[in-house]
Coordinates of C-alpha atoms in Angstrom, one line a residue:
M1 CA -73.6 24.9 -51.1
A2 CA -75.6 22.0 -52.6
V3 CA -73.1 19.5 -51.3
L4 CA -73.4 21.0 -47.8
A5 CA -77.1 20.9 -47.9
E6 CA -77.2 17.3 -49.0
A7 CA -74.7 16.4 -46.2
R8 CA -76.8 18.2 -43.7
Q9 CA -79.9 16.4 -44.9
W10 CA -78.1 13.0 -44.7
F11 CA -76.9 13.6 -41.2
E12 CA -80.4 14.7 -40.1
Q13 CA -81.9 11.5 -41.5
W14 CA -79.2 9.4 -39.8
I15 CA -79.8 11.1 -36.5
G16 CA -83.6 10.5 -36.9
A17 CA -83.0 6.8 -37.7
V18 CA -80.6 6.3 -34.7
A19 CA -83.0 8.1 -32.4
T20 CA -85.9 5.9 -33.5
A21 CA -83.8 2.8 -33.0
I22 CA -82.7 3.8 -29.5
D23 CA -86.3 4.7 -28.6
G24 CA -87.5 1.3 -30.0
V25 CA -85.0 -0.6 -27.8
A26 CA -85.7 1.5 -24.7
S27 CA -89.5 0.9 -25.2
R28 CA -89.0 -2.8 -24.6
F29 CA -87.7 -2.1 -21.1
M30 CA -89.8 0.9 -20.0
R31 CA -93.5 0.8 -19.3
R32 CA -95.6 3.9 -20.0
R33 CA -98.6 5.1 -18.1
S34 CA -101.8 4.0 -19.8
V35 CA -104.7 6.4 -19.9
A36 CA -108.2 5.3 -21.1
L37 CA -110.2 8.1 -22.7
D38 CA -113.9 7.0 -23.1
E39 CA -116.3 8.9 -25.2
N40 CA -119.6 9.5 -23.5
A41 CA -123.1 9.7 -25.0
D42 CA -123.2 13.5 -24.8
G43 CA -119.9 13.8 -26.8
S44 CA -117.8 14.5 -23.7
F45 CA -114.8 12.3 -22.7
T46 CA -113.8 10.8 -19.4
A47 CA -110.1 10.0 -18.6
H48 CA -109.2 7.1 -16.4
L49 CA -105.6 6.3 -15.2
A50 CA -104.5 2.9 -14.0
A51 CA -103.2 2.8 -10.4
S52 CA -99.5 3.5 -9.9
K53 CA -97.0 1.4 -8.1
D54 CA -97.8 3.1 -4.8
G55 CA -101.6 2.5 -5.4
S56 CA -102.4 6.2 -5.9
H57 CA -104.0 7.7 -9.0
P58 CA -105.9 10.8 -9.8
A59 CA -109.7 10.7 -9.9
P60 CA -111.4 10.3 -13.3
L61 CA -111.5 13.5 -15.3
S62 CA -114.4 14.5 -17.6
F63 CA -114.2 17.3 -20.2
R64 CA -115.6 18.3 -23.5
L65 CA -113.7 19.3 -26.6
E66 CA -115.1 22.6 -27.7
R67 CA -113.9 24.0 -31.0
N68 CA -111.0 21.6 -30.8
A69 CA -109.7 23.4 -27.7
L70 CA -108.3 21.9 -24.5
P71 CA -110.4 21.9 -21.2
P72 CA -109.9 25.3 -19.5
M73 CA -108.7 23.8 -16.3
L74 CA -106.5 20.7 -16.2
P75 CA -105.5 19.6 -12.7
V76 CA -101.8 19.4 -11.9
D77 CA -101.9 15.7 -11.1
W78 CA -103.5 15.0 -14.5
K79 CA -100.9 17.2 -16.3
A80 CA -98.1 15.1 -14.8
A81 CA -100.0 11.8 -15.5
L82 CA -100.6 12.6 -19.1
D83 CA -97.1 13.7 -19.9
G84 CA -95.3 10.9 -21.7
S85 CA -98.3 8.5 -21.3
C86 CA -100.0 6.2 -23.8
I87 CA -103.6 7.4 -24.3
E88 CA -106.2 5.1 -25.7
V89 CA -109.4 6.8 -27.0
R90 CA -112.4 4.4 -27.0
L91 CA -115.1 5.7 -29.3
R92 CA -118.8 5.0 -29.0
P93 CA -120.6 3.2 -31.9
D94 CA -122.6 6.3 -32.8
H95 CA -120.1 7.7 -35.2
V96 CA -118.5 4.4 -36.2
V97 CA -119.4 2.2 -39.2
S98 CA -119.0 -1.5 -38.4
R99 CA -119.2 -4.3 -40.9
L100 CA -118.6 -8.1 -41.0
L101 CA -116.7 -8.7 -44.2
D102 CA -116.5 -12.1 -46.0
F103 CA -113.4 -13.1 -48.0
P104 CA -111.9 -16.3 -49.4
G105 CA -109.4 -18.0 -47.1
Q106 CA -106.6 -17.3 -49.6
A107 CA -107.1 -13.5 -49.1
A108 CA -105.8 -13.5 -45.6
D109 CA -102.4 -12.1 -46.7
F110 CA -103.9 -9.4 -48.8
L111 CA -106.6 -7.9 -46.6
D112 CA -105.0 -4.4 -46.5
G113 CA -105.3 -3.9 -50.2
M114 CA -108.6 -5.6 -50.6
I115 CA -110.2 -3.6 -47.8
R116 CA -108.7 -0.2 -48.9
A117 CA -110.2 -0.8 -52.4
Q118 CA -113.7 -1.1 -50.8
I119 CA -113.6 1.9 -48.4
D120 CA -115.7 4.1 -50.7
R121 CA -118.4 1.3 -50.8
L122 CA -118.2 0.3 -47.1
T123 CA -118.2 3.7 -45.6
P124 CA -119.6 7.2 -46.3
W125 CA -116.0 8.5 -46.6
S126 CA -113.1 8.1 -49.1
V127 CA -109.8 6.4 -48.2
A128 CA -108.2 9.8 -47.4
D129 CA -111.1 10.9 -45.2
A130 CA -111.5 7.7 -43.2
V131 CA -109.7 6.1 -40.3
F132 CA -110.3 2.4 -40.3
G133 CA -109.1 -1.0 -39.0
W134 CA -110.1 -4.6 -38.6
A135 CA -109.8 -7.5 -36.2
S136 CA -108.0 -10.8 -36.9
P137 CA -109.8 -12.9 -39.5
Q138 CA -111.9 -15.8 -38.3
P139 CA -112.2 -19.0 -40.4
V140 CA -115.8 -20.0 -41.4
V141 CA -117.2 -22.8 -43.6
N142 CA -116.2 -23.5 -47.2
D143 CA -112.6 -22.2 -46.7
R144 CA -113.7 -18.6 -46.2
I145 CA -112.9 -16.0 -43.5
E146 CA -114.9 -13.3 -41.8
V147 CA -113.3 -10.0 -40.7
A148 CA -114.8 -7.6 -38.2
F149 CA -114.3 -4.1 -39.8
S150 CA -114.8 -0.6 -38.2
A151 CA -114.2 2.9 -39.5
T152 CA -114.9 6.5 -38.6
S153 CA -114.2 9.9 -40.1
A154 CA -110.7 11.4 -40.0
A155 CA -112.3 14.7 -38.9
K156 CA -113.5 12.9 -35.7
V157 CA -110.0 11.6 -34.9
D158 CA -107.9 14.6 -35.8
P159 CA -108.9 16.7 -32.7
L160 CA -108.1 13.8 -30.5
I161 CA -104.6 13.5 -32.0
R162 CA -104.0 17.3 -31.5
L163 CA -105.2 16.9 -27.9
A164 CA -102.8 14.1 -27.2
K165 CA -99.9 16.1 -28.7
T166 CA -100.8 19.2 -26.6
L167 CA -101.0 17.1 -23.5
G168 CA -97.5 15.7 -24.1
C169 CA -98.6 12.1 -24.7
A170 CA -96.1 9.8 -26.2
S171 CA -98.6 7.8 -28.2
V172 CA -102.3 7.7 -29.0
I173 CA -104.5 4.7 -29.9
V174 CA -108.1 5.1 -31.2
S175 CA -110.3 2.1 -31.0
A176 CA -113.9 1.4 -31.9
P177 CA -116.4 -1.3 -31.2
A178 CA -117.2 -4.2 -33.6
I179 CA -119.0 -7.5 -33.6
G180 CA -117.1 -10.7 -34.2
S181 CA -118.1 -13.5 -36.6
D182 CA -119.5 -15.5 -33.5
G183 CA -121.5 -12.4 -32.2
T184 CA -119.0 -11.5 -29.5
P185 CA -118.2 -7.8 -29.1
L186 CA -114.7 -6.7 -30.1
R187 CA -112.5 -3.6 -30.0
V188 CA -110.9 -2.7 -33.3
T189 CA -107.8 -0.4 -33.4
L190 CA -108.4 2.3 -35.9
L191 CA -105.2 4.3 -35.2
D192 CA -102.0 3.6 -33.4
R193 CA -99.7 6.6 -33.7
K194 CA -96.4 7.4 -31.9
L195 CA -96.1 11.1 -31.1
R196 CA -92.7 11.3 -29.5
G197 CA -89.9 9.1 -28.2
L198 CA -89.2 8.1 -24.6
A199 CA -86.8 11.1 -24.2
G200 CA -88.6 13.5 -26.5
S201 CA -86.1 15.6 -28.3
N202 CA -83.3 14.8 -25.9
I203 CA -82.0 11.8 -27.9
S204 CA -81.7 13.9 -31.1
R205 CA -80.1 16.7 -29.1
F206 CA -77.6 14.4 -27.6
L207 CA -76.8 12.9 -31.0
H208 CA -76.2 16.3 -32.4
V209 CA -73.8 17.2 -29.6
G210 CA -72.1 13.8 -29.9
L211 CA -71.7 14.2 -33.7
A212 CA -70.3 17.7 -33.3
A213 CA -67.8 16.5 -30.6
T214 CA -66.8 13.6 -32.8
A215 CA -66.3 15.9 -35.8
A216 CA -64.1 18.2 -33.6
A217 CA -62.1 15.3 -32.3
A218 CA -61.6 13.9 -35.9
A219 CA -60.4 17.4 -37.0
A220 CA -58.0 17.6 -34.1
C221 CA -56.6 14.1 -34.9
L222 CA -56.2 15.1 -38.5
L223 CA -54.2 18.2 -37.7
L224 CA -52.1 16.2 -35.2
N225 CA -51.5 13.5 -37.8
I226 CA -50.5 16.1 -40.4
Y227 CA -48.0 17.7 -38.0
L228 CA -46.5 14.4 -36.6
G229 CA -46.6 12.8 -40.1
G230 CA -44.5 15.7 -41.5
E231 CA -41.9 15.3 -38.7
L232 CA -41.7 11.6 -39.2
Q233 CA -41.5 11.9 -43.0
S234 CA -38.6 14.3 -42.6
E235 CA -36.7 12.0 -40.3
Q236 CA -37.4 9.1 -42.6
D237 CA -36.1 11.0 -45.6
D238 CA -32.9 12.0 -43.7
L239 CA -32.3 8.3 -42.6
Q240 CA -32.8 7.0 -46.2
H241 CA -30.3 9.6 -47.5
R242 CA -27.7 8.5 -44.9
I243 CA -28.3 4.8 -45.8
A244 CA -27.9 5.6 -49.5
Q245 CA -24.6 7.5 -48.8
R246 CA -23.3 4.5 -46.7
R247 CA -24.2 2.0 -49.4
A248 CA -22.5 4.1 -52.1
A249 CA -19.3 4.3 -49.9
L250 CA -19.4 0.5 -49.4
R251 CA -19.9 -0.2 -53.1
L252 CA -17.0 2.2 -53.9
D253 CA -14.7 0.3 -51.5
A254 CA -15.8 -3.1 -52.9
N255 CA -15.2 -2.0 -56.5
S256 CA -11.7 -0.5 -55.7
G257 CA -10.6 -3.8 -54.1
S258 CA -8.3 -1.8 -51.8
S259 CA -9.9 -2.9 -48.6
G260 CA -10.6 -6.2 -46.9
L261 CA -14.3 -5.8 -47.6
G262 CA -13.7 -5.3 -51.3
L263 CA -11.5 -8.4 -51.4
L264 CA -14.2 -10.4 -49.7
A265 CA -16.8 -9.1 -52.1
K266 CA -14.6 -10.0 -55.0
R267 CA -14.0 -13.5 -53.7
K268 CA -17.6 -14.1 -53.2
Q269 CA -18.5 -13.2 -56.7
T270 CA -15.6 -15.2 -58.3
T271 CA -15.8 -18.4 -56.1
P272 CA -18.5 -21.0 -56.8
S273 CA -20.8 -21.6 -53.8
S274 CA -21.9 -25.2 -53.1
V275 CA -25.2 -24.1 -51.8
M276 CA -25.9 -21.9 -54.9
V277 CA -24.8 -24.7 -57.2
L278 CA -27.2 -27.1 -55.4
E279 CA -30.0 -24.6 -55.6
A280 CA -29.4 -24.0 -59.3
L281 CA -29.5 -27.7 -60.0
S282 CA -32.7 -28.2 -58.1
R283 CA -34.3 -25.6 -60.3
I284 CA -33.0 -27.0 -63.6
L285 CA -33.4 -30.8 -63.1
P286 CA -36.9 -32.2 -63.8
D287 CA -39.0 -33.9 -61.1
T288 CA -38.3 -37.3 -62.6
T289 CA -34.5 -37.0 -62.0
Y290 CA -32.8 -38.3 -58.9
V291 CA -29.3 -37.2 -57.9
T292 CA -27.2 -39.9 -56.1
E293 CA -23.8 -38.1 -56.2
L294 CA -22.7 -34.5 -56.4
R295 CA -19.0 -33.4 -56.6
I296 CA -17.7 -29.9 -56.9
E297 CA -14.0 -29.7 -57.9
G298 CA -12.8 -26.2 -58.5
A299 CA -14.9 -24.6 -61.2
K300 CA -16.5 -27.9 -62.3
V301 CA -19.5 -29.9 -61.0
Q302 CA -20.2 -33.6 -61.6
V303 CA -23.7 -35.0 -61.1
V304 CA -24.5 -38.7 -61.1
G305 CA -28.1 -40.1 -60.8
M306 CA -31.1 -41.6 -62.4
T307 CA -33.4 -40.0 -65.0
Q308 CA -35.8 -40.9 -67.8
D309 CA -34.1 -38.7 -70.5
A310 CA -30.4 -38.2 -70.0
P311 CA -29.7 -36.2 -73.1
A312 CA -32.3 -33.7 -72.1
L313 CA -30.2 -32.9 -69.0
I314 CA -27.3 -31.6 -71.2
R315 CA -29.8 -29.2 -72.9
L316 CA -31.2 -28.0 -69.7
M317 CA -27.8 -27.2 -68.1
E318 CA -26.6 -25.5 -71.3
Q319 CA -29.7 -23.2 -71.2
S320 CA -28.9 -22.2 -67.6
T321 CA -26.8 -19.1 -66.9
Q322 CA -25.1 -20.9 -64.0
F323 CA -23.5 -23.7 -66.1
T324 CA -21.6 -24.1 -69.4
R325 CA -20.0 -26.8 -71.4
A326 CA -22.2 -29.6 -70.1
T327 CA -21.2 -33.1 -71.2
F328 CA -21.2 -36.7 -70.2
F329 CA -18.0 -37.8 -68.5
A330 CA -19.1 -41.5 -68.4
P331 CA -21.4 -43.7 -70.5
T332 CA -25.2 -43.6 -69.8
T333 CA -26.5 -47.0 -68.9
R334 CA -29.9 -48.6 -68.4
A335 CA -30.5 -51.9 -66.4
A336 CA -32.7 -54.5 -67.8
N337 CA -35.2 -54.3 -64.9
E338 CA -35.1 -50.5 -64.7
S339 CA -37.2 -47.9 -66.7
T340 CA -34.7 -45.1 -66.0
E341 CA -31.1 -44.3 -67.2
R342 CA -28.1 -43.8 -65.0
F343 CA -26.3 -40.6 -66.1
H344 CA -22.9 -39.0 -65.4
V345 CA -22.9 -35.3 -66.3
E346 CA -20.3 -32.6 -65.7
A347 CA -20.3 -28.9 -66.5
N348 CA -18.3 -25.7 -65.8
I349 CA -19.7 -23.5 -63.0
N350 CA -20.2 -19.7 -63.5
A351 CA -19.0 -18.2 -60.2
Y352 CA -21.4 -15.2 -60.5
F353 CA -24.8 -16.2 -59.0
G354 CA -26.4 -12.9 -58.1
S355 CA -26.1 -9.1 -57.8
G356 CA -23.2 -7.7 -55.9
S357 CA -25.2 -4.7 -54.6

């Protein structure tokens, strides 16, 4: 059971990873509706929707979050507009802490850790209770950088995230105002969270169905392979048995010598083959030996050529199983202007050069 649980967990993780990858690729080619949710001075929110392709869009919608509940009446056009949209909540500076932080220029790559370590000092909240962000660092004098920092309470943002989830939004961005190093107003992103993919749970559902179909197809292929493999193995065993019987019959005929095939086999094994003799010599003779004449007369072979060590040839041929009684049939000579010896060697040939099976 533990193995099945681990396998199920692995497949769920794989499906989640694939769904995320598919949604990431699809998000590059599909544009979501963008909804701006501005916080008002009285604590209410006003939603604005960008114009659609046909130029139509619902009128701005104002509502107040009371006890973290949704507005009692949400128009139909706004329900359709918010479903699958990207909602950006723009907070007022009343509940936002903004700072202009100064760091050495070398700290640009380590801002995340350095700012997190100072959240308790920069804000009234701890790291776990704060939602914060910062703008791109701006260089100043003496090789230093200034960073526009903003933060707010997580309790302020959590109802907005629940609201976006309930409305069916695909993602939510929470931003707050800040002041840049040159005094220009900025918008700092405090939170950018993805709530669902482009197709919601459809991708995961399709992957589950596809995985189940693949498993069923694999099981069917396995059963078919077992059945057909058994049939093919039976035919192969029968064929090998018939081949073995035929070989045994041919070997019996060859050993008895009573048939033409047996006589041919016997002659093959008792008559020297010129090709086999040449092949045996090519294996025995060293690379520094050159053969100029080769004569095969009956069961004898005579070899004439040039080499650097003629006596060694006698030893090599005697050590071979293809030749016996190797000897010189003429004197070995060396010319005054040559570094090699001219040899004349003859030896008896063993007619048997291989297995008769």
